[in-house]
Amino acid sequence: MKTMLANVFHGINDIRVESVPKPTVGPGEALLRITATTICGTDLHIVRGEYPVKPGLIIGHEPVGVIEELGAGVTGYNIGDRVLVGAITPCGQCRACLSGKPSQCGHGHGCQAMGGWRFGNTINGAQAEYLLVPYAQANLAKIPDEVTDEQVVLLADIASTGFGGAESGNIQIGDAVVVFAQGPIGLCATVGAKLMGATMIIAVDGDENRLKMSRKMGADVTLNFRECNVVEEVQKLTGGGVDVAIEALGTQETFEACLRCLRPGGTLSSLGVYSGKLQIPYEAFAAGLGDHRIVTTLCPGGKERMRRLINVVQSGRFDPTMLVTHRFSLADIKQGYEVFGSRAESVLKVLITP
């Protein structure tokens, strides 16, 4: 078979499932037969024209599959192995990778902003029957037999990103943490804060279904921003502000609210993808004298990151399947985009199977 079905981006609000050439494998690469993937919020940004990619690109960046072919030089794997591949595919050899910043992979050279994010960004992605994986040696994480595809597919991006927000915030045992927005990434940030030892986790959203899920995921307190002054409530609950505020939406309002919720010396860990102008109000920033720390995160990738996240699932400390609320076939993916994009039917995460 020399062709495959794939979800191809043609322009703003124009995606089509169509027949395209099946990838051919080169040295260091692997071809996967996709068994599960998802629709991500970043995919919505692409389809809506908020993040530019070239027309003709196959989008999607959360792949689970079975190895179909292996290129020359890829060792330690067999045809038929089930594998998870992170949304970030570092080369493992460039300056960024060897400096411990694989998300900024320079593809064999130096460093590049968002360099490690290639699927559905600069190369063809995972919403297809087959996927070509670059730098396969560094990016194929074997899935244990006792773990299902559905249990690990969310680890490729949203879990890694959400946990990364907690890690970048350097949460300490006993910390108070607020997480703004309880979409899939915010929910995973809530889980990450709990795993890292926070003892007061405050989840903020305007959707009661999402707040209910956040309590299941480990939030100690939930606040509906439509019903209260969140900053005032957080200040009261914590006696002066949180140690870490995690922003998981990407708006001026949530970024500013995070900053206002911090205690002096606190950390704002930003996960959101922003568009337009982002401003910092000087009084919330204590005129630059508050010893605040602002950090951003692009989720780590590579097979070691994926292996560790699989361990978290396998140990029973995190159940990602709770976040999968809808399932569609690749042929019906446009319907999946409509549900996910409109946040209909209490959707959290949409699973796609070819």
Short mmCIF file of C-alpha atoms in Angstrom, two decimals, residues 8-300:
data_model
loop_
_atom_site.label_atom_id
_atom_site.label_comp_id
_atom_site.label_asym_id
_atom_site.label_seq_id
_atom_site.Cartn_x
_atom_site.Cartn_y
_atom_site.Cartn_z
CA VAL A 8 -4.47 17.56 6.07
CA PHE A 9 -4.49 21.29 6.85
CA HIS A 10 -5.33 23.38 3.78
CA GLY A 11 -6.08 26.76 5.34
CA ILE A 12 -7.99 28.48 8.12
CA ASN A 13 -10.90 26.26 9.17
CA ASP A 14 -10.14 23.96 6.25
CA ILE A 15 -9.00 20.44 7.18
CA ARG A 16 -9.69 17.39 5.03
CA VAL A 17 -9.23 13.65 5.48
CA GLU A 18 -7.69 12.56 2.21
CA SER A 19 -5.40 10.03 0.59
CA VAL A 20 -1.71 11.02 0.64
CA PRO A 21 1.55 9.18 -0.07
CA LYS A 22 2.65 6.80 2.65
CA PRO A 23 6.02 7.91 4.09
CA THR A 24 9.22 6.11 3.16
CA VAL A 25 11.81 5.38 5.83
CA GLY A 26 15.32 6.81 5.78
CA PRO A 27 18.35 6.21 8.02
CA GLY A 28 17.64 6.83 11.70
CA GLU A 29 13.88 6.97 11.15
CA ALA A 30 10.96 4.69 12.00
CA LEU A 31 7.54 4.28 10.45
CA LEU A 32 4.65 3.73 12.84
CA ARG A 33 1.19 2.40 12.10
CA ILE A 34 -0.85 4.74 14.28
CA THR A 35 -3.23 3.04 16.71
CA ALA A 36 -4.25 6.08 18.78
CA THR A 37 -3.83 9.83 18.70
CA THR A 38 -5.75 12.89 19.88
CA ILE A 39 -6.84 16.43 19.10
CA CYS A 40 -4.91 19.04 21.09
CA GLY A 41 -5.65 22.67 21.85
CA THR A 42 -2.63 23.59 19.75
CA ASP A 43 -4.27 21.84 16.79
CA LEU A 44 -7.22 24.20 17.27
CA HIS A 45 -4.83 27.18 17.21
CA ILE A 46 -3.51 25.88 13.87
CA VAL A 47 -6.92 25.28 12.32
CA ARG A 48 -8.16 28.69 13.44
CA GLY A 49 -5.13 30.43 11.95
CA GLU A 50 -3.77 31.50 15.34
CA TYR A 51 -0.55 29.54 14.84
CA PRO A 52 0.70 29.47 11.23
CA VAL A 53 1.75 26.27 9.48
CA LYS A 54 2.13 25.50 5.79
CA PRO A 55 -0.93 24.30 3.85
CA GLY A 56 -0.66 20.64 2.96
CA LEU A 57 0.71 19.66 6.38
CA ILE A 58 -0.70 16.66 8.27
CA ILE A 59 -1.39 17.90 11.78
CA GLY A 60 -1.41 16.21 15.20
CA HIS A 61 1.40 15.47 17.64
CA GLU A 62 0.32 12.83 20.17
CA PRO A 63 1.14 9.41 18.65
CA VAL A 64 0.89 5.82 19.84
CA GLY A 65 1.54 3.09 17.33
CA VAL A 66 3.17 -0.11 16.19
CA ILE A 67 6.56 -0.12 14.47
CA GLU A 68 6.01 -0.92 10.79
CA GLU A 69 9.52 -0.24 9.46
CA LEU A 70 12.91 0.70 10.91
CA GLY A 71 15.55 2.73 9.13
CA ALA A 72 19.24 1.92 9.09
CA GLY A 73 20.99 2.57 12.39
CA VAL A 74 17.95 2.18 14.67
CA THR A 75 18.73 -0.59 17.15
CA GLY A 76 17.03 -2.22 20.13
CA TYR A 77 13.58 -2.30 18.53
CA ASN A 78 11.62 -4.83 16.50
CA ILE A 79 8.90 -4.63 13.88
CA GLY A 80 5.60 -4.94 15.77
CA ASP A 81 6.75 -3.24 18.99
CA ARG A 82 4.13 -0.92 20.49
CA VAL A 83 5.62 2.49 21.18
CA LEU A 84 4.75 5.93 22.47
CA VAL A 85 6.41 8.96 20.90
CA GLY A 86 6.45 12.33 22.62
CA ALA A 87 5.15 15.45 20.91
CA ILE A 88 8.71 16.75 21.23
CA THR A 89 11.23 14.72 19.21
CA PRO A 90 14.76 15.81 20.16
CA CYS A 91 17.75 14.61 18.17
CA GLY A 92 19.79 13.90 21.30
CA GLN A 93 22.97 15.29 19.74
CA CYS A 94 22.67 19.06 19.34
CA ARG A 95 23.73 21.80 21.75
CA ALA A 96 20.22 22.15 23.20
CA CYS A 97 19.80 18.41 23.78
CA LEU A 98 23.23 17.96 25.32
CA SER A 99 22.62 21.00 27.54
CA GLY A 100 19.46 19.42 28.96
CA LYS A 101 16.99 21.47 26.90
CA PRO A 102 15.58 18.89 24.44
CA SER A 103 12.41 20.91 23.83
CA GLN A 104 14.59 23.52 22.11
CA CYS A 105 16.35 20.96 19.89
CA GLY A 106 18.35 22.42 17.02
CA HIS A 107 17.99 19.25 14.91
CA GLY A 108 21.66 18.37 15.04
CA HIS A 109 23.00 21.92 15.39
CA GLY A 110 22.48 24.55 18.11
CA CYS A 111 19.24 25.67 19.78
CA GLN A 112 15.94 26.67 18.21
CA ALA A 113 12.81 28.05 19.88
CA MET A 114 10.19 25.28 19.90
CA GLY A 115 12.72 23.31 17.88
CA GLY A 116 11.75 19.99 19.39
CA TRP A 117 8.09 20.38 18.41
CA ARG A 118 8.03 19.15 14.82
CA PHE A 119 4.99 16.86 14.34
CA GLY A 120 2.16 18.90 12.83
CA ASN A 121 4.34 22.01 12.98
CA THR A 122 7.27 21.65 10.60
CA ILE A 123 6.84 18.00 9.53
CA ASN A 124 3.83 15.77 8.98
CA GLY A 125 2.02 14.75 12.14
CA ALA A 126 0.07 11.98 13.79
CA GLN A 127 -3.53 12.39 12.63
CA ALA A 128 -2.97 9.78 9.94
CA GLU A 129 -2.74 6.05 9.42
CA TYR A 130 1.08 6.17 9.45
CA LEU A 131 3.71 8.47 10.95
CA LEU A 132 7.38 8.91 10.13
CA VAL A 133 9.39 9.44 13.34
CA PRO A 134 12.71 11.34 13.07
CA TYR A 135 15.63 10.50 15.36
CA ALA A 136 13.83 7.28 16.24
CA GLN A 137 16.59 6.01 18.52
CA ALA A 138 15.99 8.95 20.85
CA ASN A 139 12.21 8.99 20.65
CA LEU A 140 10.63 5.51 20.65
CA ALA A 141 9.43 4.50 24.12
CA LYS A 142 8.31 0.88 24.36
CA ILE A 143 4.90 0.31 25.97
CA PRO A 144 4.66 -2.54 28.50
CA ASP A 145 2.19 -5.29 27.59
CA GLU A 146 0.04 -4.60 30.64
CA VAL A 147 -0.50 -0.93 29.67
CA THR A 148 -3.08 0.01 27.02
CA ASP A 149 -2.71 2.54 24.21
CA GLU A 150 -5.42 4.68 25.76
CA GLN A 151 -3.54 4.81 29.06
CA VAL A 152 -0.44 6.34 27.47
CA VAL A 153 -1.56 8.44 24.49
CA LEU A 154 -2.10 11.54 26.65
CA LEU A 155 1.45 11.28 27.97
CA ALA A 156 2.84 12.44 24.63
CA ASP A 157 1.90 16.06 25.27
CA ILE A 158 -0.70 17.20 27.78
CA ALA A 159 0.49 15.12 30.73
CA SER A 160 4.12 15.93 30.00
CA THR A 161 3.25 19.62 29.64
CA GLY A 162 1.05 19.78 32.74
CA PHE A 163 3.60 17.94 34.86
CA GLY A 164 6.30 20.15 33.33
CA GLY A 165 4.51 23.23 34.60
CA ALA A 166 4.63 21.86 38.14
CA GLU A 167 8.28 20.85 37.72
CA SER A 168 9.33 24.23 36.27
CA GLY A 169 7.56 25.93 39.16
CA ASN A 170 9.89 23.99 41.48
CA ILE A 171 7.03 23.03 43.78
CA GLN A 172 8.25 21.99 47.22
CA ILE A 173 6.63 19.64 49.75
CA GLY A 174 4.01 21.62 51.66
CA ASP A 175 3.60 24.38 49.06
CA ALA A 176 0.37 26.18 48.24
CA VAL A 177 -0.37 26.18 44.49
CA VAL A 178 -3.07 27.71 42.33
CA VAL A 179 -3.77 26.39 38.82
CA PHE A 180 -5.67 28.69 36.48
CA ALA A 181 -7.81 26.83 33.92
CA GLN A 182 -8.80 23.19 34.29
CA GLY A 183 -8.73 22.07 30.71
CA PRO A 184 -6.69 18.94 29.97
CA ILE A 185 -3.30 20.61 30.53
CA GLY A 186 -4.47 22.43 33.67
CA LEU A 187 -5.86 19.19 35.06
CA CYS A 188 -2.51 17.51 34.45
CA ALA A 189 -0.78 20.45 36.14
CA THR A 190 -3.05 19.85 39.14
CA VAL A 191 -1.98 16.20 39.19
CA GLY A 192 1.66 17.26 38.83
CA ALA A 193 1.38 19.64 41.79
CA LYS A 194 -0.01 16.83 43.93
CA LEU A 195 2.72 14.41 42.83
CA MET A 196 5.38 16.96 43.77
CA GLY A 197 4.05 17.39 47.29
CA ALA A 198 1.87 20.51 47.30
CA THR A 199 -0.54 20.38 50.23
CA MET A 200 -2.90 23.17 49.18
CA ILE A 201 -3.92 22.99 45.52
CA ILE A 202 -6.48 25.54 44.36
CA ALA A 203 -8.05 24.95 40.94
CA VAL A 204 -9.73 27.79 39.05
CA ASP A 205 -12.15 27.55 36.13
CA GLY A 206 -15.62 28.69 35.07
CA ASP A 207 -16.88 25.24 34.09
CA GLU A 208 -18.34 23.20 36.96
CA ASN A 209 -17.76 19.92 35.13
CA ARG A 210 -14.06 20.73 34.85
CA LEU A 211 -13.91 21.79 38.49
CA LYS A 212 -15.53 18.51 39.47
CA MET A 213 -12.86 16.64 37.52
CA SER A 214 -10.12 18.71 39.14
CA ARG A 215 -11.29 17.57 42.57
CA LYS A 216 -10.98 13.98 41.34
CA MET A 217 -7.49 14.80 40.12
CA GLY A 218 -6.32 16.12 43.48
CA ALA A 219 -7.44 19.74 43.91
CA ASP A 220 -8.12 20.62 47.54
CA VAL A 221 -10.20 23.71 46.73
CA THR A 222 -12.01 24.71 43.53
CA LEU A 223 -12.99 28.28 42.66
CA ASN A 224 -15.42 29.30 39.93
CA PHE A 225 -14.21 32.67 38.65
CA ARG A 226 -17.79 33.50 37.62
CA GLU A 227 -18.92 33.35 41.24
CA CYS A 228 -16.14 34.94 43.29
CA ASN A 229 -13.13 37.24 43.29
CA VAL A 230 -10.51 34.55 42.78
CA VAL A 231 -7.49 36.65 43.80
CA GLU A 232 -9.13 37.68 47.07
CA GLU A 233 -10.17 34.10 47.84
CA VAL A 234 -6.69 32.75 47.12
CA GLN A 235 -5.11 35.39 49.34
CA LYS A 236 -7.51 34.45 52.17
CA LEU A 237 -7.02 30.71 51.77
CA THR A 238 -3.24 30.94 51.78
CA GLY A 239 -2.67 33.77 54.22
CA GLY A 240 -0.99 36.05 51.72
CA GLY A 241 -0.50 34.24 48.44
CA VAL A 242 0.58 30.98 46.88
CA ASP A 243 4.11 29.69 46.49
CA VAL A 244 3.48 28.73 42.86
CA ALA A 245 0.81 29.87 40.39
CA ILE A 246 0.40 27.84 37.19
CA GLU A 247 -1.17 29.50 34.14
CA ALA A 248 -2.62 26.89 31.79
CA LEU A 249 -4.79 28.85 29.35
CA GLY A 250 -2.80 31.58 27.66
CA THR A 251 -4.74 34.81 28.22
CA GLN A 252 -3.88 38.21 29.64
CA GLU A 253 -6.55 37.76 32.32
CA THR A 254 -5.29 34.43 33.66
CA PHE A 255 -1.62 35.48 33.48
CA GLU A 256 -2.33 38.64 35.45
CA ALA A 257 -4.49 36.80 37.98
CA CYS A 258 -1.66 34.31 38.55
CA LEU A 259 0.75 37.15 39.24
CA ARG A 260 -1.67 38.76 41.70
CA CYS A 261 -2.08 35.46 43.55
CA LEU A 262 1.64 35.07 44.30
CA ARG A 263 3.27 35.72 47.63
CA PRO A 264 6.49 37.75 47.54
CA GLY A 265 9.19 35.42 46.29
CA GLY A 266 6.67 33.17 44.55
CA THR A 267 6.90 31.61 41.09
CA LEU A 268 4.57 31.99 38.12
CA SER A 269 4.84 28.92 35.92
CA SER A 270 3.35 29.71 32.52
CA LEU A 271 2.08 26.92 30.24
CA GLY A 272 -0.35 28.84 28.07
CA VAL A 273 0.22 29.61 24.39
CA TYR A 274 -0.34 33.36 24.07
CA SER A 275 -1.41 35.45 21.10
CA GLY A 276 -1.50 39.21 20.93
CA LYS A 277 0.17 41.46 23.48
CA LEU A 278 0.93 40.22 27.01
CA GLN A 279 1.35 42.92 29.66
CA ILE A 280 2.60 42.87 33.25
CA PRO A 281 0.87 45.38 35.57
CA TYR A 282 3.61 46.99 37.64
CA GLU A 283 1.72 46.85 40.96
CA ALA A 284 1.04 43.12 40.63
CA PHE A 285 4.73 42.72 39.83
CA ALA A 286 5.61 44.77 42.94
CA ALA A 287 7.33 47.22 40.57
CA GLY A 288 9.94 44.53 40.01
CA LEU A 289 10.86 44.31 43.71
CA GLY A 290 8.88 41.23 44.74
CA ASP A 291 11.52 38.57 44.05
CA HIS A 292 9.02 36.95 41.72
CA ARG A 293 10.12 34.34 39.22
CA ILE A 294 8.35 33.80 35.88
CA VAL A 295 9.14 30.64 33.95
CA THR A 296 7.77 29.16 30.74
CA THR A 297 7.66 25.53 29.69
CA LEU A 298 7.55 23.58 26.45
CA CYS A 299 6.93 19.98 27.46
CA PRO A 300 10.05 17.80 27.53
#
